[in-house]
Coordinates of N, CA and C in Angstrom, one line a residue:
M1 N 73.3 139.2 78.5 CA 74.5 139.7 79.3 C 75.4 138.5 79.6
K2 N 74.8 137.4 80.0 CA 75.7 136.2 80.3 C 76.4 135.7 79.1
K3 N 75.7 135.7 78.0 CA 76.3 135.2 76.7 C 77.5 136.1 76.3
L4 N 77.3 137.4 76.5 CA 78.3 138.4 76.1 C 79.6 138.2 77.0
L5 N 79.3 138.0 78.3 CA 80.4 137.8 79.2 C 81.2 136.5 78.9
A6 N 80.4 135.4 78.6 CA 81.0 134.2 78.2 C 81.8 134.3 76.9
L7 N 81.4 135.1 75.9 CA 82.1 135.3 74.7 C 83.4 136.1 75.0
I8 N 83.3 137.1 75.8 CA 84.5 137.9 76.1 C 85.5 137.0 76.9
L9 N 85.1 136.2 77.8 CA 86.0 135.3 78.5 C 86.6 134.3 77.5
A10 N 85.9 133.8 76.6 CA 86.4 132.8 75.6 C 87.4 133.5 74.7
A11 N 87.2 134.7 74.3 CA 88.1 135.4 73.5 C 89.4 135.7 74.3
A12 N 89.3 136.1 75.5 CA 90.4 136.4 76.4 C 91.3 135.1 76.5
L13 N 90.6 134.0 76.7 CA 91.3 132.7 76.9 C 92.1 132.4 75.6
A14 N 91.4 132.5 74.5 CA 92.0 132.2 73.2 C 93.2 133.1 73.0
L15 N 93.1 134.4 73.3 CA 94.3 135.3 73.1 C 95.4 135.0 74.0
S16 N 95.1 134.6 75.2 CA 96.2 134.3 76.2 C 96.9 133.0 75.8
L17 N 96.2 132.0 75.2 CA 96.8 130.8 74.7 C 97.7 131.1 73.5
V18 N 97.3 132.0 72.6 CA 98.1 132.3 71.5 C 99.3 133.1 71.9
A19 N 99.2 134.0 72.9 CA 100.3 134.7 73.4 C 101.3 133.9 74.1
C20 N 100.9 132.9 74.9 CA 101.8 132.1 75.7 C 102.4 130.9 74.9
G21 N 101.6 130.4 74.0 CA 102.1 129.3 73.2 C 102.5 129.6 71.8
G22 N 102.7 130.8 71.5 CA 102.9 131.3 70.1 C 104.3 131.1 69.6
G23 N 105.2 130.4 70.4 CA 106.6 130.3 69.9 C 106.6 129.3 68.8
S24 N 107.2 129.8 67.7 CA 107.3 128.9 66.5 C 108.5 128.1 66.5
G25 N 109.4 128.2 67.5 CA 110.6 127.4 67.5 C 111.7 128.1 66.7
A26 N 111.5 129.2 66.1 CA 112.5 129.8 65.2 C 113.7 130.2 66.1
G27 N 113.6 130.6 67.3 CA 114.7 131.0 68.2 C 115.4 129.8 68.7
D28 N 114.9 128.6 68.5 CA 115.6 127.4 69.0 C 116.4 126.7 68.0
N29 N 116.7 127.3 66.9 CA 117.4 126.7 65.8 C 118.8 126.5 66.2
N30 N 119.3 125.3 66.3 CA 120.6 125.0 66.7 C 121.6 124.8 65.5
T31 N 121.1 125.0 64.3 CA 121.9 124.9 63.1 C 122.9 126.0 63.1
P32 N 124.2 125.7 62.9 CA 125.2 126.8 62.8 C 124.9 127.7 61.7
S33 N 125.4 129.0 61.9 CA 125.1 130.0 60.9 C 125.7 129.7 59.5
G34 N 126.8 128.9 59.5 CA 127.4 128.6 58.3 C 126.7 127.5 57.5
G35 N 125.9 126.7 58.3 CA 125.1 125.6 57.7 C 125.9 124.4 57.3
N36 N 127.2 124.4 57.6 CA 128.0 123.2 57.2 C 128.3 122.3 58.4
G37 N 127.7 122.6 59.5 CA 128.0 121.7 60.7 C 129.1 122.2 61.6
D38 N 129.9 123.2 61.1 CA 131.0 123.7 61.9 C 130.4 124.8 62.8
T39 N 130.9 124.9 64.0 CA 130.5 126.0 64.9 C 131.6 127.0 64.9
T40 N 131.2 128.3 64.8 CA 132.2 129.3 64.9 C 131.8 130.3 66.0
S41 N 132.6 131.3 66.2 CA 132.3 132.2 67.3 C 131.1 133.1 67.0
T42 N 130.6 133.1 65.8 CA 129.4 133.9 65.6 C 128.1 133.1 65.7
D43 N 128.2 131.8 66.0 CA 127.0 130.9 66.2 C 126.3 131.4 67.4
T44 N 125.1 131.1 67.4 CA 124.3 131.4 68.6 C 124.2 130.3 69.5
P45 N 124.6 130.4 70.8 CA 124.5 129.3 71.7 C 123.0 129.1 72.1
S46 N 122.8 128.1 72.9 CA 121.4 127.7 73.2 C 120.5 128.9 73.7
G47 N 121.1 129.9 74.3 CA 120.3 131.0 74.8 C 119.9 132.0 73.8
G48 N 120.4 131.9 72.5 CA 120.0 132.8 71.5 C 120.9 134.1 71.4
I49 N 122.1 134.1 72.0 CA 122.9 135.3 72.0 C 124.3 134.8 71.6
T50 N 124.9 135.6 70.7 CA 126.2 135.2 70.2 C 127.3 135.6 71.2
K51 N 128.5 135.0 71.0 CA 129.6 135.3 71.9 C 129.9 136.8 71.9
E52 N 129.9 137.4 70.7 CA 130.2 138.9 70.6 C 129.1 139.7 71.4
E53 N 127.8 139.3 71.3 CA 126.8 140.0 72.0 C 127.0 139.8 73.5
M54 N 127.4 138.6 73.9 CA 127.7 138.3 75.3 C 128.8 139.2 75.8
L55 N 129.9 139.4 75.0 CA 131.0 140.2 75.5 C 130.6 141.6 75.6
E56 N 129.6 142.1 74.8 CA 129.2 143.5 74.9 C 128.4 143.8 76.2
V57 N 127.7 142.8 76.7 CA 126.9 143.0 77.9 C 127.5 142.4 79.2
A58 N 128.6 141.6 79.0 CA 129.2 141.0 80.2 C 129.9 142.0 81.1
T59 N 129.9 141.7 82.4 CA 130.6 142.5 83.4 C 131.7 141.6 83.9
E60 N 132.7 142.2 84.5 CA 133.8 141.4 85.1 C 133.3 140.6 86.3
L61 N 133.7 139.4 86.4 CA 133.3 138.5 87.5 C 134.1 138.9 88.7
E62 N 133.5 139.3 89.8 CA 134.2 139.7 91.0 C 133.9 138.6 92.0
T63 N 134.8 137.6 92.1 CA 134.6 136.5 93.0 C 134.6 136.8 94.4
V64 N 135.3 137.8 94.9 CA 135.3 138.2 96.3 C 133.9 138.7 96.7
A65 N 133.3 139.5 95.8 CA 132.0 140.1 96.1 C 130.9 138.9 96.1
I66 N 131.0 138.0 95.1 CA 130.1 136.9 95.1 C 130.3 136.0 96.3
N67 N 131.5 135.7 96.6 CA 131.8 134.8 97.8 C 131.3 135.5 99.1
N68 N 131.5 136.7 99.3 CA 131.1 137.4 100.5 C 129.5 137.5 100.5
A69 N 128.9 137.8 99.4 CA 127.5 137.8 99.3 C 126.9 136.5 99.6
Y70 N 127.5 135.4 99.1 CA 126.9 134.1 99.3 C 127.1 133.7 100.8
K71 N 128.2 134.0 101.4 CA 128.4 133.6 102.8 C 127.4 134.4 103.7
D72 N 127.1 135.7 103.3 CA 126.2 136.5 104.1 C 124.8 136.1 103.9
N73 N 124.3 135.8 102.6 CA 122.9 135.5 102.4 C 122.8 134.7 101.1
K74 N 122.7 133.4 101.2 CA 122.7 132.5 100.1 C 121.7 132.9 99.0
L75 N 120.4 133.1 99.5 CA 119.3 133.4 98.6 C 119.5 134.7 97.9
G76 N 120.0 135.7 98.7 CA 120.2 137.0 98.1 C 121.3 137.0 97.1
A77 N 122.3 136.3 97.3 CA 123.4 136.2 96.3 C 122.9 135.5 95.1
Q78 N 122.1 134.4 95.2 CA 121.6 133.7 94.0 C 120.7 134.6 93.2
D79 N 119.8 135.4 93.9 CA 119.0 136.3 93.2 C 119.7 137.4 92.5
T80 N 120.8 137.9 93.1 CA 121.6 139.0 92.5 C 122.4 138.5 91.3
Y81 N 123.0 137.3 91.3 CA 124.0 137.0 90.3 C 123.5 135.9 89.3
I82 N 122.6 135.1 89.6 CA 122.2 134.0 88.7 C 121.5 134.7 87.5
G83 N 121.8 134.2 86.3 CA 121.1 134.7 85.1 C 121.8 135.8 84.4
K84 N 122.9 136.3 85.0 CA 123.6 137.4 84.5 C 124.9 136.9 83.8
I85 N 125.4 137.7 82.8 CA 126.5 137.3 82.0 C 127.8 138.0 82.6
Y86 N 128.8 137.2 82.8 CA 130.1 137.6 83.3 C 131.3 137.1 82.4
K87 N 132.4 137.8 82.5 CA 133.6 137.4 81.9 C 134.7 137.4 82.9
F88 N 135.7 136.4 82.8 CA 136.8 136.4 83.7 C 137.9 135.6 83.1
E89 N 139.1 135.8 83.7 CA 140.3 135.0 83.3 C 140.6 134.2 84.5
G90 N 141.2 133.0 84.2 CA 141.5 132.1 85.2 C 142.4 130.9 84.7
T91 N 142.7 130.0 85.6 CA 143.5 128.8 85.3 C 142.7 127.6 85.4
V92 N 142.9 126.7 84.4 CA 142.2 125.4 84.4 C 142.8 124.5 85.5
E93 N 141.9 124.1 86.5 CA 142.4 123.3 87.5 C 142.1 121.8 87.2
K94 N 141.0 121.5 86.6 CA 140.6 120.1 86.3 C 139.6 120.1 85.2
I95 N 139.7 119.1 84.3 CA 138.8 118.9 83.2 C 138.0 117.6 83.4
M96 N 136.7 117.8 83.4 CA 135.8 116.7 83.6 C 135.1 116.3 82.3
D97 N 134.2 115.4 82.3 CA 133.5 115.0 81.0 C 132.8 116.1 80.3
N98 N 132.1 117.0 81.1 CA 131.3 118.0 80.4 C 131.6 119.4 81.0
F99 N 132.5 119.6 81.8 CA 132.9 120.9 82.3 C 134.3 120.9 82.8
A100 N 134.8 122.2 82.9 CA 136.1 122.4 83.4 C 136.0 123.2 84.7
I101 N 136.9 122.9 85.7 CA 136.9 123.6 86.9 C 138.0 124.7 86.7
I102 N 137.6 125.9 86.8 CA 138.6 127.0 86.6 C 138.6 127.9 87.8
I103 N 139.9 128.2 88.2 CA 140.1 129.1 89.4 C 140.3 130.5 88.8
P104 N 139.4 131.4 89.1 CA 139.5 132.8 88.6 C 140.8 133.5 89.2
N105 N 141.4 134.3 88.4 CA 142.6 135.0 88.8 C 142.4 135.8 90.1
D106 N 141.2 136.3 90.3 CA 141.0 137.2 91.5 C 140.4 136.4 92.7
S107 N 140.5 135.0 92.6 CA 139.9 134.2 93.6 C 140.7 134.3 94.9
P108 N 140.0 134.7 96.0 CA 140.7 134.8 97.3 C 141.2 133.4 97.8
L109 N 142.3 133.4 98.5 CA 142.8 132.1 99.0 C 142.5 132.1 100.5
N110 N 142.2 130.9 101.0 CA 142.0 130.6 102.4 C 143.0 129.6 102.8
G111 N 144.2 130.0 103.2 CA 145.3 129.0 103.5 C 145.7 128.5 102.2
S112 N 145.7 127.2 102.0 CA 146.2 126.6 100.7 C 145.0 126.2 99.8
L113 N 143.7 126.5 100.3 CA 142.6 126.1 99.5 C 141.9 127.3 98.8
Q114 N 141.4 127.1 97.6 CA 140.7 128.2 96.9 C 139.4 128.5 97.6
E115 N 139.1 129.8 97.7 CA 137.8 130.1 98.3 C 136.7 130.0 97.2
V116 N 137.0 130.3 95.9 CA 136.0 130.3 94.9 C 136.5 129.6 93.7
D117 N 135.7 128.7 93.1 CA 136.0 128.1 91.8 C 134.8 128.2 91.0
V118 N 135.0 128.0 89.6 CA 133.9 128.1 88.7 C 133.9 126.8 87.9
F119 N 132.7 126.2 87.9 CA 132.5 125.1 87.0 C 131.9 125.6 85.7
V120 N 132.7 125.5 84.6 CA 132.3 126.0 83.3 C 132.0 124.9 82.4
Y121 N 130.7 124.8 82.0 CA 130.2 123.8 81.1 C 130.5 124.2 79.7
L122 N 131.2 123.4 78.9 CA 131.6 123.8 77.6 C 131.3 122.6 76.6
P123 N 131.2 122.9 75.3 CA 131.0 121.7 74.4 C 132.3 120.8 74.5
R124 N 132.1 119.6 74.2 CA 133.1 118.6 74.3 C 134.3 118.9 73.4
D125 N 134.1 119.5 72.2 CA 135.2 119.9 71.3 C 136.1 121.0 72.0
E126 N 135.5 121.9 72.7 CA 136.2 122.9 73.4 C 137.0 122.3 74.6
L127 N 136.3 121.5 75.3 CA 137.0 120.9 76.5 C 138.3 120.1 76.1
K128 N 138.2 119.4 74.9 CA 139.3 118.6 74.4 C 140.6 119.5 74.1
T129 N 140.3 120.8 73.9 CA 141.5 121.7 73.6 C 142.2 122.2 74.8
L130 N 141.6 122.0 76.0 CA 142.1 122.5 77.2 C 143.1 121.5 77.9
S131 N 144.0 122.1 78.7 CA 144.9 121.3 79.5 C 145.0 121.9 80.9
T132 N 145.3 121.1 81.9 CA 145.4 121.6 83.2 C 146.5 122.6 83.3
N133 N 146.2 123.7 84.0 CA 147.1 124.8 84.2 C 147.1 125.8 83.1
D134 N 146.2 125.6 82.0 CA 146.1 126.6 81.0 C 145.5 127.8 81.5
S135 N 145.9 129.0 81.0 CA 145.2 130.3 81.3 C 144.1 130.4 80.2
V136 N 142.9 130.7 80.7 CA 141.8 130.9 79.8 C 141.0 132.2 80.1
S137 N 140.3 132.7 79.1 CA 139.3 133.7 79.3 C 138.0 133.1 79.0
I138 N 137.0 133.4 79.8 CA 135.7 132.8 79.7 C 134.6 133.9 79.8
V139 N 133.6 133.7 79.0 CA 132.4 134.5 79.1 C 131.2 133.5 79.2
G140 N 130.3 133.8 80.1 CA 129.2 132.9 80.3 C 128.2 133.5 81.3
E141 N 127.1 132.7 81.4 CA 126.0 133.1 82.3 C 126.0 132.2 83.6
I142 N 125.9 132.9 84.7 CA 125.9 132.1 86.0 C 124.6 131.4 86.1
S143 N 124.6 130.1 86.3 CA 123.3 129.4 86.4 C 123.1 128.9 87.9
D144 N 124.1 128.9 88.7 CA 123.9 128.6 90.1 C 125.2 129.0 90.9
I145 N 125.0 129.2 92.2 CA 126.0 129.4 93.2 C 125.8 128.5 94.3
S146 N 126.8 127.8 94.7 CA 126.6 126.8 95.8 C 127.8 126.7 96.7
L147 N 127.7 126.0 97.8 CA 128.8 125.6 98.6 C 129.1 124.2 98.3
F148 N 130.1 124.0 97.4 CA 130.4 122.7 96.9 C 130.9 121.7 98.0
N149 N 131.7 122.3 98.8 CA 132.3 121.5 100.0 C 132.7 122.5 101.0
R150 N 132.4 122.3 102.2 CA 132.7 123.3 103.2 C 134.1 123.7 103.3
S151 N 135.0 122.8 103.0 CA 136.4 123.1 103.0 C 136.9 123.9 101.8
F152 N 136.2 123.8 100.7 CA 136.6 124.4 99.5 C 136.1 125.8 99.3
G153 N 134.9 126.1 99.8 CA 134.3 127.4 99.6 C 133.3 127.5 98.5
T154 N 133.0 128.6 98.0 CA 131.9 128.9 97.1 C 132.2 128.4 95.7
T155 N 131.2 127.8 95.1 CA 131.3 127.3 93.7 C 130.3 128.1 92.8
I156 N 130.8 128.7 91.8 CA 130.0 129.4 90.8 C 129.8 128.4 89.6
I157 N 128.6 128.2 89.2 CA 128.4 127.3 88.1 C 127.9 128.1 86.9
M158 N 128.6 127.9 85.8 CA 128.3 128.6 84.5 C 127.9 127.4 83.6
E159 N 126.6 127.2 83.5 CA 126.1 126.0 82.7 C 125.5 126.5 81.3
N160 N 125.1 127.7 81.2 CA 124.4 128.2 80.0 C 125.3 129.2 79.3
N161 N 125.3 129.1 78.0 CA 126.0 130.1 77.1 C 127.4 130.4 77.5
C162 N 128.2 129.4 77.7 CA 129.6 129.5 78.0 C 130.5 129.4 76.8
N163 N 131.5 130.3 76.8 CA 132.5 130.3 75.6 C 133.9 130.7 76.1
I164 N 134.8 130.1 75.5 CA 136.2 130.5 75.7 C 136.4 131.7 74.7
I165 N 137.0 132.7 75.3 CA 137.3 133.9 74.5 C 138.7 134.2 74.3

């Protein structure tokens, strides 16, 4: 009986290791679909979803709702919005080394300061095409929500799977 139980446990362990570690790396292929080193809009970003697929599942970013939810309950807002794909239009406020700060068109204003801004991480080649005050459309996944600075308000961070549309 003990040998049979040990055999069953060993088999269960082996199956669980195969199930958990069975990734072959096929989904992590960062080679562009064209194979020539150029990236196009049909390439799969790091998350394994194309820009077109993201646009199909994306919902409109509602910064007022996110801002209010974050101010009401930080953890609840993070659980609700992080990991979901959104699209929005906005104006480029500043371009940094690896991200652009974009003010969404629906961002509420508090006096002269923006209540909500979005840090959008983009490939360097895409960042080089932007200029301050450009109007852009973005689709991407929210990776974090934080209070960047008390006087500025809520900051939405889109670090994964971001694209200019």
